[in-house]
Backbone as XML, in Angstrom:
<?xml version="1.0"?>
<chain id="A" units="angstrom">
  <residue number="1" name="MET">
    <atom name="N" x="-6.629" y="8.119" z="-4.652"/>
    <atom name="CA" x="-7.559" y="8.434" z="-5.723"/>
    <atom name="C" x="-8.364" y="7.178" z="-6.047"/>
  </residue>
  <residue number="2" name="LYS">
    <atom name="N" x="-9.638" y="7.340" z="-6.161"/>
    <atom name="CA" x="-10.509" y="6.222" z="-6.502"/>
    <atom name="C" x="-10.635" y="6.145" z="-8.019"/>
  </residue>
  <residue number="3" name="ILE">
    <atom name="N" x="-10.402" y="4.965" z="-8.557"/>
    <atom name="CA" x="-10.477" y="4.736" z="-10.001"/>
    <atom name="C" x="-11.825" y="4.096" z="-10.310"/>
  </residue>
  <residue number="4" name="ASN">
    <atom name="N" x="-12.612" y="4.769" z="-11.133"/>
    <atom name="CA" x="-13.927" y="4.251" z="-11.504"/>
    <atom name="C" x="-14.027" y="3.846" z="-12.966"/>
  </residue>
  <residue number="5" name="THR">
    <atom name="N" x="-13.139" y="4.355" z="-13.795"/>
    <atom name="CA" x="-13.204" y="4.083" z="-15.235"/>
    <atom name="C" x="-11.802" y="3.855" z="-15.784"/>
  </residue>
  <residue number="6" name="PRO">
    <atom name="N" x="-11.693" y="3.221" z="-16.945"/>
    <atom name="CA" x="-10.381" y="3.096" z="-17.584"/>
    <atom name="C" x="-9.724" y="4.458" z="-17.823"/>
  </residue>
  <residue number="7" name="LYS">
    <atom name="N" x="-10.525" y="5.463" z="-18.121"/>
    <atom name="CA" x="-9.986" y="6.812" z="-18.339"/>
    <atom name="C" x="-9.323" y="7.342" z="-17.063"/>
  </residue>
  <residue number="8" name="ASP">
    <atom name="N" x="-9.919" y="7.059" z="-15.907"/>
    <atom name="CA" x="-9.323" y="7.452" z="-14.626"/>
    <atom name="C" x="-7.967" y="6.780" z="-14.435"/>
  </residue>
  <residue number="9" name="LEU">
    <atom name="N" x="-7.903" y="5.490" z="-14.755"/>
    <atom name="CA" x="-6.654" y="4.746" z="-14.621"/>
    <atom name="C" x="-5.593" y="5.317" z="-15.548"/>
  </residue>
  <residue number="10" name="SER">
    <atom name="N" x="-5.973" y="5.608" z="-16.765"/>
    <atom name="CA" x="-5.058" y="6.192" z="-17.739"/>
    <atom name="C" x="-4.467" y="7.497" z="-17.221"/>
  </residue>
  <residue number="11" name="ALA">
    <atom name="N" x="-5.315" y="8.366" z="-16.710"/>
    <atom name="CA" x="-4.856" y="9.660" z="-16.194"/>
    <atom name="C" x="-3.930" y="9.482" z="-14.996"/>
  </residue>
  <residue number="12" name="LEU">
    <atom name="N" x="-4.265" y="8.552" z="-14.111"/>
    <atom name="CA" x="-3.434" y="8.306" z="-12.939"/>
    <atom name="C" x="-2.042" y="7.827" z="-13.336"/>
  </residue>
  <residue number="13" name="LEU">
    <atom name="N" x="-1.970" y="6.858" z="-14.238"/>
    <atom name="CA" x="-0.673" y="6.334" z="-14.667"/>
    <atom name="C" x="0.171" y="7.416" z="-15.338"/>
  </residue>
  <residue number="14" name="ARG">
    <atom name="N" x="-0.431" y="8.162" z="-16.222"/>
    <atom name="CA" x="0.285" y="9.225" z="-16.931"/>
    <atom name="C" x="0.769" y="10.295" z="-15.947"/>
  </residue>
  <residue number="15" name="ASP">
    <atom name="N" x="-0.105" y="10.726" z="-15.050"/>
    <atom name="CA" x="0.263" y="11.760" z="-14.084"/>
    <atom name="C" x="1.360" y="11.285" z="-13.134"/>
  </residue>
  <residue number="16" name="ALA">
    <atom name="N" x="1.281" y="10.029" z="-12.706"/>
    <atom name="CA" x="2.305" y="9.482" z="-11.812"/>
    <atom name="C" x="3.654" y="9.407" z="-12.522"/>
  </residue>
  <residue number="17" name="ARG">
    <atom name="N" x="3.640" y="8.999" z="-13.774"/>
    <atom name="CA" x="4.889" y="8.936" z="-14.552"/>
    <atom name="C" x="5.491" y="10.326" z="-14.698"/>
  </residue>
  <residue number="18" name="LYS">
    <atom name="N" x="4.667" y="11.294" z="-15.055"/>
    <atom name="CA" x="5.152" y="12.665" z="-15.244"/>
    <atom name="C" x="5.630" y="13.272" z="-13.925"/>
  </residue>
  <residue number="19" name="ALA">
    <atom name="N" x="4.984" y="12.928" z="-12.823"/>
    <atom name="CA" x="5.406" y="13.426" z="-11.514"/>
    <atom name="C" x="6.805" y="12.936" z="-11.163"/>
  </residue>
  <residue number="20" name="LYS">
    <atom name="N" x="7.161" y="11.765" z="-11.667"/>
    <atom name="CA" x="8.508" y="11.225" z="-11.458"/>
    <atom name="C" x="9.483" y="11.726" z="-12.519"/>
  </residue>
  <residue number="21" name="LYS">
    <atom name="N" x="8.991" y="12.646" z="-13.373"/>
    <atom name="CA" x="9.792" y="13.238" z="-14.448"/>
    <atom name="C" x="10.385" y="12.172" z="-15.368"/>
  </residue>
  <residue number="22" name="MET">
    <atom name="N" x="9.546" y="11.199" z="-15.696"/>
    <atom name="CA" x="9.949" y="10.116" z="-16.592"/>
    <atom name="C" x="9.156" y="10.217" z="-17.881"/>
  </residue>
  <residue number="23" name="ASN">
    <atom name="N" x="9.816" y="9.888" z="-18.991"/>
    <atom name="CA" x="9.060" y="9.750" z="-20.231"/>
    <atom name="C" x="8.686" y="8.277" z="-20.384"/>
  </residue>
  <residue number="24" name="GLN">
    <atom name="N" x="7.891" y="7.984" z="-21.385"/>
    <atom name="CA" x="7.430" y="6.605" z="-21.576"/>
    <atom name="C" x="8.588" y="5.645" z="-21.815"/>
  </residue>
  <residue number="25" name="ALA">
    <atom name="N" x="9.586" y="6.079" z="-22.554"/>
    <atom name="CA" x="10.729" y="5.209" z="-22.858"/>
    <atom name="C" x="11.502" y="4.857" z="-21.591"/>
  </residue>
  <residue number="26" name="GLU">
    <atom name="N" x="11.667" y="5.813" z="-20.691"/>
    <atom name="CA" x="12.390" y="5.554" z="-19.441"/>
    <atom name="C" x="11.622" y="4.571" z="-18.560"/>
  </residue>
  <residue number="27" name="LEU">
    <atom name="N" x="10.327" y="4.762" z="-18.469"/>
    <atom name="CA" x="9.511" y="3.839" z="-17.677"/>
    <atom name="C" x="9.532" y="2.447" z="-18.294"/>
  </residue>
  <residue number="28" name="ALA">
    <atom name="N" x="9.435" y="2.396" z="-19.605"/>
    <atom name="CA" x="9.468" y="1.109" z="-20.303"/>
    <atom name="C" x="10.768" y="0.368" z="-20.015"/>
  </residue>
  <residue number="29" name="LYS">
    <atom name="N" x="11.878" y="1.077" z="-20.086"/>
    <atom name="CA" x="13.182" y="0.454" z="-19.832"/>
    <atom name="C" x="13.252" y="-0.072" z="-18.402"/>
  </residue>
  <residue number="30" name="GLN">
    <atom name="N" x="12.712" y="0.685" z="-17.468"/>
    <atom name="CA" x="12.747" y="0.287" z="-16.060"/>
    <atom name="C" x="12.010" y="-1.026" z="-15.812"/>
  </residue>
  <residue number="31" name="ILE">
    <atom name="N" x="10.919" y="-1.252" z="-16.530"/>
    <atom name="CA" x="10.159" y="-2.485" z="-16.283"/>
    <atom name="C" x="10.376" y="-3.545" z="-17.361"/>
  </residue>
  <residue number="32" name="GLY">
    <atom name="N" x="11.232" y="-3.242" z="-18.334"/>
    <atom name="CA" x="11.613" y="-4.254" z="-19.317"/>
    <atom name="C" x="10.641" y="-4.471" z="-20.455"/>
  </residue>
  <residue number="33" name="VAL">
    <atom name="N" x="10.006" y="-3.391" z="-20.914"/>
    <atom name="CA" x="9.095" y="-3.493" z="-22.058"/>
    <atom name="C" x="9.443" y="-2.398" z="-23.066"/>
  </residue>
  <residue number="34" name="TYR">
    <atom name="N" x="8.787" y="-2.441" z="-24.209"/>
    <atom name="CA" x="8.966" y="-1.398" z="-25.211"/>
    <atom name="C" x="8.145" y="-0.162" z="-24.849"/>
  </residue>
  <residue number="35" name="GLN">
    <atom name="N" x="8.577" y="0.989" z="-25.341"/>
    <atom name="CA" x="7.867" y="2.252" z="-25.103"/>
    <atom name="C" x="6.424" y="2.162" z="-25.552"/>
  </residue>
  <residue number="36" name="ARG">
    <atom name="N" x="6.186" y="1.461" z="-26.644"/>
    <atom name="CA" x="4.828" y="1.340" z="-27.193"/>
    <atom name="C" x="3.874" y="0.670" z="-26.193"/>
  </residue>
  <residue number="37" name="VAL">
    <atom name="N" x="4.408" y="-0.230" z="-25.387"/>
    <atom name="CA" x="3.587" y="-0.899" z="-24.367"/>
    <atom name="C" x="3.081" y="0.126" z="-23.349"/>
  </residue>
  <residue number="38" name="ILE">
    <atom name="N" x="3.959" y="1.024" z="-22.938"/>
    <atom name="CA" x="3.560" y="2.070" z="-21.989"/>
    <atom name="C" x="2.518" y="2.979" z="-22.625"/>
  </residue>
  <residue number="39" name="SER">
    <atom name="N" x="2.746" y="3.339" z="-23.869"/>
    <atom name="CA" x="1.784" y="4.169" z="-24.591"/>
    <atom name="C" x="0.417" y="3.494" z="-24.634"/>
  </residue>
  <residue number="40" name="ASN">
    <atom name="N" x="0.402" y="2.211" z="-24.941"/>
    <atom name="CA" x="-0.864" y="1.467" z="-24.989"/>
    <atom name="C" x="-1.543" y="1.418" z="-23.620"/>
  </residue>
  <residue number="41" name="CYS">
    <atom name="N" x="-0.759" y="1.247" z="-22.571"/>
    <atom name="CA" x="-1.327" y="1.217" z="-21.219"/>
    <atom name="C" x="-1.972" y="2.554" z="-20.870"/>
  </residue>
  <residue number="42" name="GLU">
    <atom name="N" x="-1.361" y="3.632" z="-21.326"/>
    <atom name="CA" x="-1.888" y="4.957" z="-21.014"/>
    <atom name="C" x="-3.068" y="5.347" z="-21.900"/>
  </residue>
  <residue number="43" name="THR">
    <atom name="N" x="-3.139" y="4.792" z="-23.087"/>
    <atom name="CA" x="-4.227" y="5.169" z="-23.996"/>
    <atom name="C" x="-5.350" y="4.138" z="-24.051"/>
  </residue>
  <residue number="44" name="MET">
    <atom name="N" x="-5.030" y="2.888" z="-23.725"/>
    <atom name="CA" x="-6.037" y="1.821" z="-23.738"/>
    <atom name="C" x="-5.920" y="0.979" z="-22.466"/>
  </residue>
  <residue number="45" name="PRO">
    <atom name="N" x="-6.113" y="1.580" z="-21.298"/>
    <atom name="CA" x="-5.899" y="0.849" z="-20.049"/>
    <atom name="C" x="-6.821" y="-0.354" z="-19.869"/>
  </residue>
  <residue number="46" name="GLU">
    <atom name="N" x="-7.947" y="-0.359" z="-20.561"/>
    <atom name="CA" x="-8.869" y="-1.496" z="-20.442"/>
    <atom name="C" x="-8.268" y="-2.774" z="-21.014"/>
  </residue>
  <residue number="47" name="LYS">
    <atom name="N" x="-7.207" y="-2.668" z="-21.800"/>
    <atom name="CA" x="-6.559" y="-3.843" z="-22.389"/>
    <atom name="C" x="-5.314" y="-4.270" z="-21.610"/>
  </residue>
  <residue number="48" name="MET">
    <atom name="N" x="-4.985" y="-3.558" z="-20.547"/>
    <atom name="CA" x="-3.792" y="-3.844" z="-19.764"/>
    <atom name="C" x="-4.003" y="-5.081" z="-18.887"/>
  </residue>
  <residue number="49" name="SER">
    <atom name="N" x="-2.982" y="-5.918" z="-18.798"/>
    <atom name="CA" x="-3.069" y="-7.095" z="-17.934"/>
    <atom name="C" x="-2.861" y="-6.681" z="-16.476"/>
  </residue>
  <residue number="50" name="VAL">
    <atom name="N" x="-3.310" y="-7.521" z="-15.580"/>
    <atom name="CA" x="-3.094" y="-7.273" z="-14.158"/>
    <atom name="C" x="-1.600" y="-7.274" z="-13.867"/>
  </residue>
  <residue number="51" name="ASP">
    <atom name="N" x="-0.863" y="-8.174" z="-14.501"/>
    <atom name="CA" x="0.581" y="-8.229" z="-14.323"/>
    <atom name="C" x="1.228" y="-6.897" z="-14.698"/>
  </residue>
  <residue number="52" name="MET">
    <atom name="N" x="0.824" y="-6.325" z="-15.825"/>
    <atom name="CA" x="1.381" y="-5.045" z="-16.252"/>
    <atom name="C" x="0.989" y="-3.942" z="-15.281"/>
  </residue>
  <residue number="53" name="LEU">
    <atom name="N" x="-0.241" y="-3.951" z="-14.807"/>
    <atom name="CA" x="-0.678" y="-2.952" z="-13.837"/>
    <atom name="C" x="0.174" y="-3.027" z="-12.569"/>
  </residue>
  <residue number="54" name="LEU">
    <atom name="N" x="0.473" y="-4.231" z="-12.118"/>
    <atom name="CA" x="1.306" y="-4.396" z="-10.927"/>
    <atom name="C" x="2.726" y="-3.900" z="-11.169"/>
  </residue>
  <residue number="55" name="LYS">
    <atom name="N" x="3.291" y="-4.185" z="-12.341"/>
    <atom name="CA" x="4.639" y="-3.701" z="-12.669"/>
    <atom name="C" x="4.681" y="-2.181" z="-12.719"/>
  </residue>
  <residue number="56" name="LEU">
    <atom name="N" x="3.700" y="-1.584" z="-13.383"/>
    <atom name="CA" x="3.650" y="-0.123" z="-13.471"/>
    <atom name="C" x="3.462" y="0.492" z="-12.087"/>
  </residue>
  <residue number="57" name="SER">
    <atom name="N" x="2.594" y="-0.083" z="-11.298"/>
    <atom name="CA" x="2.348" y="0.434" z="-9.954"/>
    <atom name="C" x="3.614" y="0.403" z="-9.110"/>
  </residue>
  <residue number="58" name="ALA">
    <atom name="N" x="4.351" y="-0.680" z="-9.198"/>
    <atom name="CA" x="5.599" y="-0.787" z="-8.442"/>
    <atom name="C" x="6.613" y="0.251" z="-8.920"/>
  </residue>
  <residue number="59" name="ALA">
    <atom name="N" x="6.760" y="0.377" z="-10.225"/>
    <atom name="CA" x="7.732" y="1.323" z="-10.783"/>
    <atom name="C" x="7.372" y="2.768" z="-10.459"/>
  </residue>
  <residue number="60" name="LEU">
    <atom name="N" x="6.091" y="3.055" z="-10.342"/>
    <atom name="CA" x="5.635" y="4.426" z="-10.094"/>
    <atom name="C" x="5.317" y="4.679" z="-8.617"/>
  </residue>
  <residue number="61" name="ASN">
    <atom name="N" x="5.617" y="3.692" z="-7.773"/>
    <atom name="CA" x="5.356" y="3.789" z="-6.331"/>
    <atom name="C" x="3.885" y="4.064" z="-6.028"/>
  </residue>
  <residue number="62" name="LEU">
    <atom name="N" x="3.018" y="3.349" z="-6.713"/>
    <atom name="CA" x="1.581" y="3.462" z="-6.480"/>
    <atom name="C" x="1.106" y="2.239" z="-5.707"/>
  </residue>
  <residue number="63" name="ASP">
    <atom name="N" x="0.206" y="2.441" z="-4.788"/>
    <atom name="CA" x="-0.412" y="1.334" z="-4.062"/>
    <atom name="C" x="-1.756" y="1.019" z="-4.700"/>
  </residue>
  <residue number="64" name="ILE">
    <atom name="N" x="-2.051" y="-0.256" z="-4.791"/>
    <atom name="CA" x="-3.345" y="-0.697" z="-5.307"/>
    <atom name="C" x="-4.130" y="-1.283" z="-4.144"/>
  </residue>
  <residue number="65" name="LYS">
    <atom name="N" x="-5.334" y="-0.808" z="-3.992"/>
    <atom name="CA" x="-6.203" y="-1.298" z="-2.926"/>
    <atom name="C" x="-7.542" y="-1.654" z="-3.548"/>
  </residue>
  <residue number="66" name="VAL">
    <atom name="N" x="-7.962" y="-2.884" z="-3.350"/>
    <atom name="CA" x="-9.251" y="-3.340" z="-3.874"/>
    <atom name="C" x="-10.192" y="-3.498" z="-2.692"/>
  </residue>
  <residue number="67" name="GLU">
    <atom name="N" x="-11.324" y="-2.836" z="-2.775"/>
    <atom name="CA" x="-12.306" y="-2.917" z="-1.702"/>
    <atom name="C" x="-13.628" y="-3.435" z="-2.244"/>
  </residue>
  <residue number="68" name="LEU">
    <atom name="N" x="-14.236" y="-4.295" z="-1.466"/>
    <atom name="CA" x="-15.580" y="-4.767" z="-1.783"/>
    <atom name="C" x="-16.563" y="-4.013" z="-0.903"/>
  </residue>
  <residue number="69" name="PRO">
    <atom name="N" x="-17.751" y="-3.778" z="-1.398"/>
    <atom name="CA" x="-18.758" y="-3.134" z="-0.549"/>
    <atom name="C" x="-18.991" y="-3.965" z="0.709"/>
  </residue>
  <residue number="70" name="GLN">
    <atom name="N" x="-19.321" y="-3.297" z="1.795"/>
    <atom name="CA" x="-19.578" y="-4.014" z="3.042"/>
    <atom name="C" x="-20.697" y="-5.026" z="2.849"/>
  </residue>
  <residue number="71" name="ASN">
    <atom name="N" x="-20.592" y="-6.120" z="3.574"/>
    <atom name="CA" x="-21.598" y="-7.181" z="3.583"/>
    <atom name="C" x="-21.667" y="-7.978" z="2.282"/>
  </residue>
  <residue number="72" name="THR">
    <atom name="N" x="-20.695" y="-7.839" z="1.395"/>
    <atom name="CA" x="-20.727" y="-8.650" z="0.178"/>
    <atom name="C" x="-19.971" y="-9.955" z="0.350"/>
  </residue>
  <residue number="73" name="ILE">
    <atom name="N" x="-19.083" y="-9.999" z="1.321"/>
    <atom name="CA" x="-18.340" y="-11.233" z="1.563"/>
    <atom name="C" x="-19.021" y="-11.987" z="2.701"/>
  </residue>
  <residue number="74" name="THR">
    <atom name="N" x="-19.357" y="-13.214" z="2.428"/>
    <atom name="CA" x="-19.954" y="-14.053" z="3.458"/>
    <atom name="C" x="-19.072" y="-15.271" z="3.648"/>
  </residue>
  <residue number="75" name="LYS">
    <atom name="N" x="-19.334" y="-16.004" z="4.707"/>
    <atom name="CA" x="-18.570" y="-17.222" z="4.931"/>
    <atom name="C" x="-18.718" y="-18.160" z="3.743"/>
  </residue>
  <residue number="76" name="ARG">
    <atom name="N" x="-19.888" y="-18.228" z="3.204"/>
    <atom name="CA" x="-20.126" y="-19.135" z="2.080"/>
    <atom name="C" x="-19.313" y="-18.723" z="0.851"/>
  </residue>
  <residue number="77" name="SER">
    <atom name="N" x="-19.240" y="-17.426" z="0.568"/>
    <atom name="CA" x="-18.511" y="-16.994" z="-0.622"/>
    <atom name="C" x="-17.009" y="-17.155" z="-0.459"/>
  </residue>
  <residue number="78" name="LEU">
    <atom name="N" x="-16.543" y="-17.330" z="0.781"/>
    <atom name="CA" x="-15.118" y="-17.520" z="1.012"/>
    <atom name="C" x="-14.731" y="-18.987" z="1.092"/>
  </residue>
  <residue number="79" name="SER">
    <atom name="N" x="-15.677" y="-19.884" z="0.995"/>
    <atom name="CA" x="-15.385" y="-21.311" z="1.086"/>
    <atom name="C" x="-14.653" y="-21.794" z="-0.152"/>
  </residue>
  <residue number="80" name="PHE">
    <atom name="N" x="-13.702" y="-22.686" z="0.079"/>
    <atom name="CA" x="-12.944" y="-23.283" z="-1.027"/>
    <atom name="C" x="-13.131" y="-24.779" z="-1.022"/>
  </residue>
</chain>
């Protein structure tokens, strides 16, 4: 599923959790946070940290793939 908006991310996380037949409290316990944190991630995903997104993705068996449009990466932009 391609995520284009925070609302898309919210729906994906909620649907993935429900597909695993987990409530917010169970998911929270699994990743070591309070239930309210899960609620906030599902209702305000734009405020979620990358670290939290990675934890939720791992717990829900979701893969994250970031793609850049073709021809946007050049040798110069990859220089360090």
